[in-house]
PDB file of C-alpha atoms in Angstrom:
ATOM      1  CA  UNK A 135      96.348 119.620 162.045  1.00 51.00           C
ATOM      2  CA  UNK A 136      92.875 118.256 161.489  1.00 57.00           C
ATOM      3  CA  UNK A 137      92.109 116.582 158.121  1.00 53.00           C
ATOM      4  CA  UNK A 138      90.072 119.630 157.098  1.00 53.00           C
ATOM      5  CA  UNK A 139      93.211 121.783 157.517  1.00 57.00           C
ATOM      6  CA  UNK A 140      95.541 119.389 155.667  1.00 56.00           C
ATOM      7  CA  UNK A 141      96.337 119.692 151.945  1.00 57.00           C
ATOM      8  CA  UNK A 142      94.336 117.104 149.976  1.00 56.00           C
ATOM      9  CA  UNK A 143      97.566 115.573 148.688  1.00 58.00           C
ATOM     10  CA  UNK A 144      98.383 114.428 152.226  1.00 68.00           C
ATOM     11  CA  UNK A 145      95.184 112.365 152.525  1.00 76.00           C
ATOM     12  CA  UNK A 146      96.395 108.758 152.221  1.00 88.00           C
ATOM     13  CA  UNK A 147      95.181 105.264 152.760  1.00 93.00           C
ATOM     14  CA  UNK A 148      91.894 103.488 153.325  1.00 95.00           C
ATOM     15  CA  UNK A 149      90.191 103.274 156.714  1.00 95.00           C
ATOM     16  CA  UNK A 150      88.630  99.847 156.119  1.00 95.00           C
ATOM     17  CA  UNK A 151      89.803  97.906 153.037  1.00 94.00           C
ATOM     18  CA  UNK A 152      87.651  94.772 152.828  1.00 92.00           C
ATOM     19  CA  UNK A 153      88.481  92.216 150.136  1.00 87.00           C
ATOM     20  CA  UNK A 154      87.698  88.513 149.910  1.00 85.00           C
ATOM     21  CA  UNK A 155      89.994  85.729 148.804  1.00 85.00           C
ATOM     22  CA  UNK A 156      87.021  83.738 147.450  1.00 89.00           C
ATOM     23  CA  UNK A 157      83.409  84.524 146.522  1.00 91.00           C
ATOM     24  CA  UNK A 158      81.307  84.942 149.649  1.00 90.00           C
ATOM     25  CA  UNK A 159      77.834  86.013 150.674  1.00 90.00           C
ATOM     26  CA  UNK A 160      76.009  87.684 153.523  1.00 90.00           C
ATOM     27  CA  UNK A 161      78.893  89.678 154.966  1.00 92.00           C
ATOM     28  CA  UNK A 162      78.003  92.588 157.281  1.00 95.00           C
ATOM     29  CA  UNK A 163      79.816  95.771 158.255  1.00 96.00           C
ATOM     30  CA  UNK A 164      77.933  97.706 160.938  1.00 97.00           C
ATOM     31  CA  UNK A 165      78.415 100.790 163.125  1.00 97.00           C
ATOM     32  CA  UNK A 166      81.921 101.787 162.093  1.00 96.00           C
ATOM     33  CA  UNK A 167      83.372 105.261 161.806  1.00 96.00           C
ATOM     34  CA  UNK A 168      86.423 106.390 159.824  1.00 96.00           C
ATOM     35  CA  UNK A 169      88.052 109.793 159.876  1.00 94.00           C
ATOM     36  CA  UNK A 170      90.787 111.428 157.806  1.00 92.00           C
ATOM     37  CA  UNK A 171      91.595 108.983 154.977  1.00 95.00           C
ATOM     38  CA  UNK A 172      91.819 109.271 151.207  1.00 95.00           C
ATOM     39  CA  UNK A 173      89.073 106.578 151.093  1.00 96.00           C
ATOM     40  CA  UNK A 174      87.031 105.794 154.194  1.00 96.00           C
ATOM     41  CA  UNK A 175      85.978 102.311 153.054  1.00 97.00           C
ATOM     42  CA  UNK A 176      86.682 100.074 150.059  1.00 95.00           C
ATOM     43  CA  UNK A 177      84.745  96.888 149.436  1.00 94.00           C
ATOM     44  CA  UNK A 178      86.284  94.515 146.890  1.00 90.00           C
ATOM     45  CA  UNK A 179      89.415  94.716 144.814  1.00 83.00           C
ATOM     46  CA  UNK A 180      89.834  97.400 142.180  1.00 75.00           C
ATOM     47  CA  UNK A 181      91.653  94.908 139.947  1.00 71.00           C
ATOM     48  CA  UNK A 182      89.574  92.668 137.676  1.00 66.00           C
ATOM     49  CA  UNK A 183      90.405  89.003 138.217  1.00 65.00           C
ATOM     50  CA  UNK A 184      91.717  89.492 141.762  1.00 68.00           C
ATOM     51  CA  UNK A 185      89.966  88.187 144.874  1.00 80.00           C
ATOM     52  CA  UNK A 186      86.348  87.062 145.228  1.00 88.00           C
ATOM     53  CA  UNK A 187      82.948  88.686 144.874  1.00 90.00           C
ATOM     54  CA  UNK A 188      80.715  89.959 147.667  1.00 92.00           C
ATOM     55  CA  UNK A 189      77.118  88.759 147.282  1.00 93.00           C
ATOM     56  CA  UNK A 190      74.582  90.280 149.648  1.00 93.00           C
ATOM     57  CA  UNK A 191      77.069  92.494 151.541  1.00 95.00           C
ATOM     58  CA  UNK A 192      75.266  94.750 154.033  1.00 97.00           C
ATOM     59  CA  UNK A 193      76.922  97.992 155.169  1.00 97.00           C
ATOM     60  CA  UNK A 194      74.783  99.652 157.840  1.00 97.00           C
ATOM     61  CA  UNK A 195      75.044 102.666 160.139  1.00 97.00           C
ATOM     62  CA  UNK A 196      78.613 103.513 159.179  1.00 97.00           C
ATOM     63  CA  UNK A 197      80.171 106.953 158.980  1.00 97.00           C
ATOM     64  CA  UNK A 198      82.886 108.576 156.878  1.00 97.00           C
ATOM     65  CA  UNK A 199      84.017 111.942 158.173  1.00 94.00           C
ATOM     66  CA  UNK A 200      86.762 114.349 157.069  1.00 92.00           C
ATOM     67  CA  UNK A 201      87.742 111.995 154.232  1.00 94.00           C
ATOM     68  CA  UNK A 202      88.586 112.865 150.660  1.00 93.00           C
ATOM     69  CA  UNK A 203      86.252 110.026 149.519  1.00 96.00           C
ATOM     70  CA  UNK A 204      83.760 107.986 151.566  1.00 97.00           C
ATOM     71  CA  UNK A 205      82.825 104.457 150.367  1.00 97.00           C
ATOM     72  CA  UNK A 206      83.949 102.595 147.258  1.00 96.00           C
ATOM     73  CA  UNK A 207      81.838  99.612 146.216  1.00 94.00           C
ATOM     74  CA  UNK A 208      83.911  98.077 143.409  1.00 91.00           C
ATOM     75  CA  UNK A 209      82.854  95.824 140.544  1.00 88.00           C
ATOM     76  CA  UNK A 210      83.336  92.938 142.997  1.00 90.00           C
ATOM     77  CA  UNK A 211      80.226  93.911 145.021  1.00 91.00           C
ATOM     78  CA  UNK A 212      76.874  92.569 143.785  1.00 91.00           C
ATOM     79  CA  UNK A 213      73.298  92.514 145.091  1.00 92.00           C
ATOM     80  CA  UNK A 214      74.374  94.383 148.200  1.00 93.00           C
ATOM     81  CA  UNK A 215      72.930  97.121 150.434  1.00 95.00           C
ATOM     82  CA  UNK A 216      74.383 100.299 151.905  1.00 95.00           C
ATOM     83  CA  UNK A 217      71.814 101.463 154.475  1.00 96.00           C
ATOM     84  CA  UNK A 218      71.534 104.373 156.886  1.00 96.00           C
ATOM     85  CA  UNK A 219      75.124 105.569 156.506  1.00 96.00           C
ATOM     86  CA  UNK A 220      76.283 109.084 157.299  1.00 96.00           C
ATOM     87  CA  UNK A 221      78.823 111.139 155.373  1.00 95.00           C
ATOM     88  CA  UNK A 222      79.958 114.404 156.917  1.00 92.00           C
ATOM     89  CA  UNK A 223      82.594 117.014 156.226  1.00 88.00           C
ATOM     90  CA  UNK A 224      83.694 115.597 152.882  1.00 89.00           C
ATOM     91  CA  UNK A 225      86.873 117.105 151.537  1.00 88.00           C
ATOM     92  CA  UNK A 226      85.813 117.473 147.921  1.00 88.00           C
ATOM     93  CA  UNK A 227      85.684 113.882 146.655  1.00 92.00           C
ATOM     94  CA  UNK A 228      82.940 111.291 146.231  1.00 94.00           C
ATOM     95  CA  UNK A 229      80.906 110.088 149.215  1.00 95.00           C
ATOM     96  CA  UNK A 230      79.657 106.797 147.670  1.00 95.00           C
ATOM     97  CA  UNK A 231      81.037 105.279 144.477  1.00 95.00           C
ATOM     98  CA  UNK A 232      79.053 102.215 143.365  1.00 92.00           C
ATOM     99  CA  UNK A 233      80.245 100.152 140.397  1.00 88.00           C
ATOM    100  CA  UNK A 234      78.919  96.600 140.956  1.00 85.00           C
ATOM    101  CA  UNK A 235      75.608  95.159 139.745  1.00 86.00           C
ATOM    102  CA  UNK A 236      72.222  95.115 141.486  1.00 87.00           C
ATOM    103  CA  UNK A 237      73.137  97.167 144.550  1.00 90.00           C
ATOM    104  CA  UNK A 238      70.909  99.352 146.729  1.00 91.00           C
ATOM    105  CA  UNK A 239      71.771 102.553 148.570  1.00 93.00           C
ATOM    106  CA  UNK A 240      69.067 103.403 151.116  1.00 94.00           C
ATOM    107  CA  UNK A 241      68.636 106.242 153.604  1.00 94.00           C
ATOM    108  CA  UNK A 242      72.092 107.824 153.253  1.00 94.00           C
ATOM    109  CA  UNK A 243      72.729 111.264 154.733  1.00 94.00           C
ATOM    110  CA  UNK A 244      75.301 113.631 153.243  1.00 92.00           C
ATOM    111  CA  UNK A 245      76.439 116.888 154.782  1.00 89.00           C
ATOM    112  CA  UNK A 246      78.036 119.532 152.523  1.00 85.00           C
ATOM    113  CA  UNK A 247      81.634 119.148 151.391  1.00 86.00           C
ATOM    114  CA  UNK A 248      81.451 116.287 148.873  1.00 89.00           C
ATOM    115  CA  UNK A 249      81.924 116.978 145.159  1.00 89.00           C
ATOM    116  CA  UNK A 250      79.525 114.066 144.391  1.00 91.00           C
ATOM    117  CA  UNK A 251      77.289 112.441 147.004  1.00 92.00           C
ATOM    118  CA  UNK A 252      76.444 109.276 145.021  1.00 91.00           C
ATOM    119  CA  UNK A 253      78.328 108.312 141.862  1.00 92.00           C
ATOM    120  CA  UNK A 254      77.462 105.363 139.628  1.00 88.00           C
ATOM    121  CA  UNK A 255      80.170 106.056 137.034  1.00 85.00           C
ATOM    122  CA  UNK A 256      79.758 103.010 134.802  1.00 80.00           C
ATOM    123  CA  UNK A 257      76.772 101.272 133.244  1.00 71.00           C
ATOM    124  CA  UNK A 258      75.738  98.208 135.240  1.00 68.00           C
ATOM    125  CA  UNK A 259      73.915  95.102 134.090  1.00 66.00           C
ATOM    126  CA  UNK A 260      71.389  95.088 136.926  1.00 71.00           C
ATOM    127  CA  UNK A 261      69.383  98.054 138.165  1.00 70.00           C
ATOM    128  CA  UNK A 262      70.988 100.039 140.984  1.00 75.00           C
ATOM    129  CA  UNK A 263      68.403 101.430 143.385  1.00 83.00           C
ATOM    130  CA  UNK A 264      68.780 104.623 145.448  1.00 85.00           C
ATOM    131  CA  UNK A 265      66.103 105.204 148.113  1.00 86.00           C
ATOM    132  CA  UNK A 266      65.517 108.253 150.350  1.00 82.00           C
ATOM    133  CA  UNK A 267      68.870 110.022 150.007  1.00 85.00           C
ATOM    134  CA  UNK A 268      69.315 113.268 151.932  1.00 86.00           C
ATOM    135  CA  UNK A 269      71.889 115.265 150.006  1.00 83.00           C
ATOM    136  CA  UNK A 270      73.153 118.385 151.763  1.00 79.00           C
ATOM    137  CA  UNK A 271      74.950 120.391 149.118  1.00 73.00           C
ATOM    138  CA  UNK A 272      77.022 123.434 149.987  1.00 68.00           C
ATOM    139  CA  UNK A 273      79.341 125.360 147.739  1.00 57.00           C
ATOM    140  CA  UNK A 274      82.987 125.400 148.688  1.00 53.00           C
ATOM    141  CA  UNK A 275      85.150 127.275 146.219  1.00 45.00           C
ATOM    142  CA  UNK A 276      88.237 125.176 146.916  1.00 55.00           C
ATOM    143  CA  UNK A 277      87.026 121.592 147.354  1.00 55.00           C
ATOM    144  CA  UNK A 278      83.760 121.496 145.420  1.00 59.00           C
ATOM    145  CA  UNK A 279      82.630 124.612 143.624  1.00 60.00           C
ATOM    146  CA  UNK A 280      79.751 122.790 141.854  1.00 72.00           C
ATOM    147  CA  UNK A 281      78.530 119.894 144.027  1.00 80.00           C
ATOM    148  CA  UNK A 282      76.444 117.069 142.546  1.00 84.00           C
ATOM    149  CA  UNK A 283      73.853 115.139 144.572  1.00 85.00           C
ATOM    150  CA  UNK A 284      73.596 112.004 142.405  1.00 84.00           C
ATOM    151  CA  UNK A 285      75.496 111.275 139.189  1.00 84.00           C
ATOM    152  CA  UNK A 286      74.525 108.196 137.177  1.00 81.00           C
ATOM    153  CA  UNK A 287      75.968 106.996 133.886  1.00 78.00           C
ATOM    154  CA  UNK A 288      73.362 104.937 132.088  1.00 70.00           C
ATOM    155  CA  UNK A 289      73.548 102.672 129.069  1.00 68.00           C
ATOM    156  CA  UNK A 290      69.772 102.548 128.737  1.00 60.00           C
ATOM    157  CA  UNK A 291      69.197  99.989 131.489  1.00 64.00           C
ATOM    158  CA  UNK A 292      66.780 101.068 134.182  1.00 63.00           C
ATOM    159  CA  UNK A 293      68.028 103.207 137.079  1.00 68.00           C
ATOM    160  CA  UNK A 294      65.763 103.814 140.077  1.00 77.00           C
ATOM    161  CA  UNK A 295      65.978 106.823 142.406  1.00 79.00           C
ATOM    162  CA  UNK A 296      63.091 107.241 144.880  1.00 80.00           C
ATOM    163  CA  UNK A 297      62.321 109.914 147.490  1.00 80.00           C
ATOM    164  CA  UNK A 298      65.393 112.099 147.174  1.00 79.00           C
ATOM    165  CA  UNK A 299      65.741 115.191 149.370  1.00 75.00           C
ATOM    166  CA  UNK A 300      68.281 117.717 148.056  1.00 76.00           C
ATOM    167  CA  UNK A 301      69.239 120.756 150.125  1.00 75.00           C
ATOM    168  CA  UNK A 302      71.513 123.517 148.865  1.00 73.00           C
ATOM    169  CA  UNK A 303      73.034 125.700 151.542  1.00 67.00           C
ATOM    170  CA  UNK A 304      74.851 128.666 150.019  1.00 61.00           C
ATOM    171  CA  UNK A 305      75.794 130.017 153.440  1.00 57.00           C
ATOM    172  CA  UNK A 306      77.933 127.131 154.717  1.00 50.00           C
ATOM    173  CA  UNK A 307      80.826 127.624 152.358  1.00 45.00           C
ATOM    174  CA  UNK A 308      80.900 123.836 152.027  1.00 41.00           C
TER     175      UNK A 308
END
């Protein structure tokens, strides 16, 4: 069965799980594609106090397809860029989850199927910047009946979103 035909509870694992033992800068992840995982990509540990920080990580021209969730940038990712990445056929989760400080998401493209295209679920110290997102939102009664293009939790610090393009397609069914 294809991932789109599988029950969401069977989606397991992470396509690319990238953690650092020590703090490090200027890492690059380019032109990768993942298909059929619970999380397509995870950058940094989800546990506070474990492993090192990414400074200046650049994720460029990567794709997450037929995944429950796309990319997870944890609290361990700072001053980094996610550029020109493509997220298609989401299975009802979050395409990009960004928790760390001072990060930029530029030129992402989202096809319908994600519950949330970009999620910044926690207040950050430094301004996250989102530039030129193309959010294709389609309603799917099973995976994402009420899709959200960008969801930001703010504590009063500045949040910048520039040039967004949001498309709702009620005919796709998600």
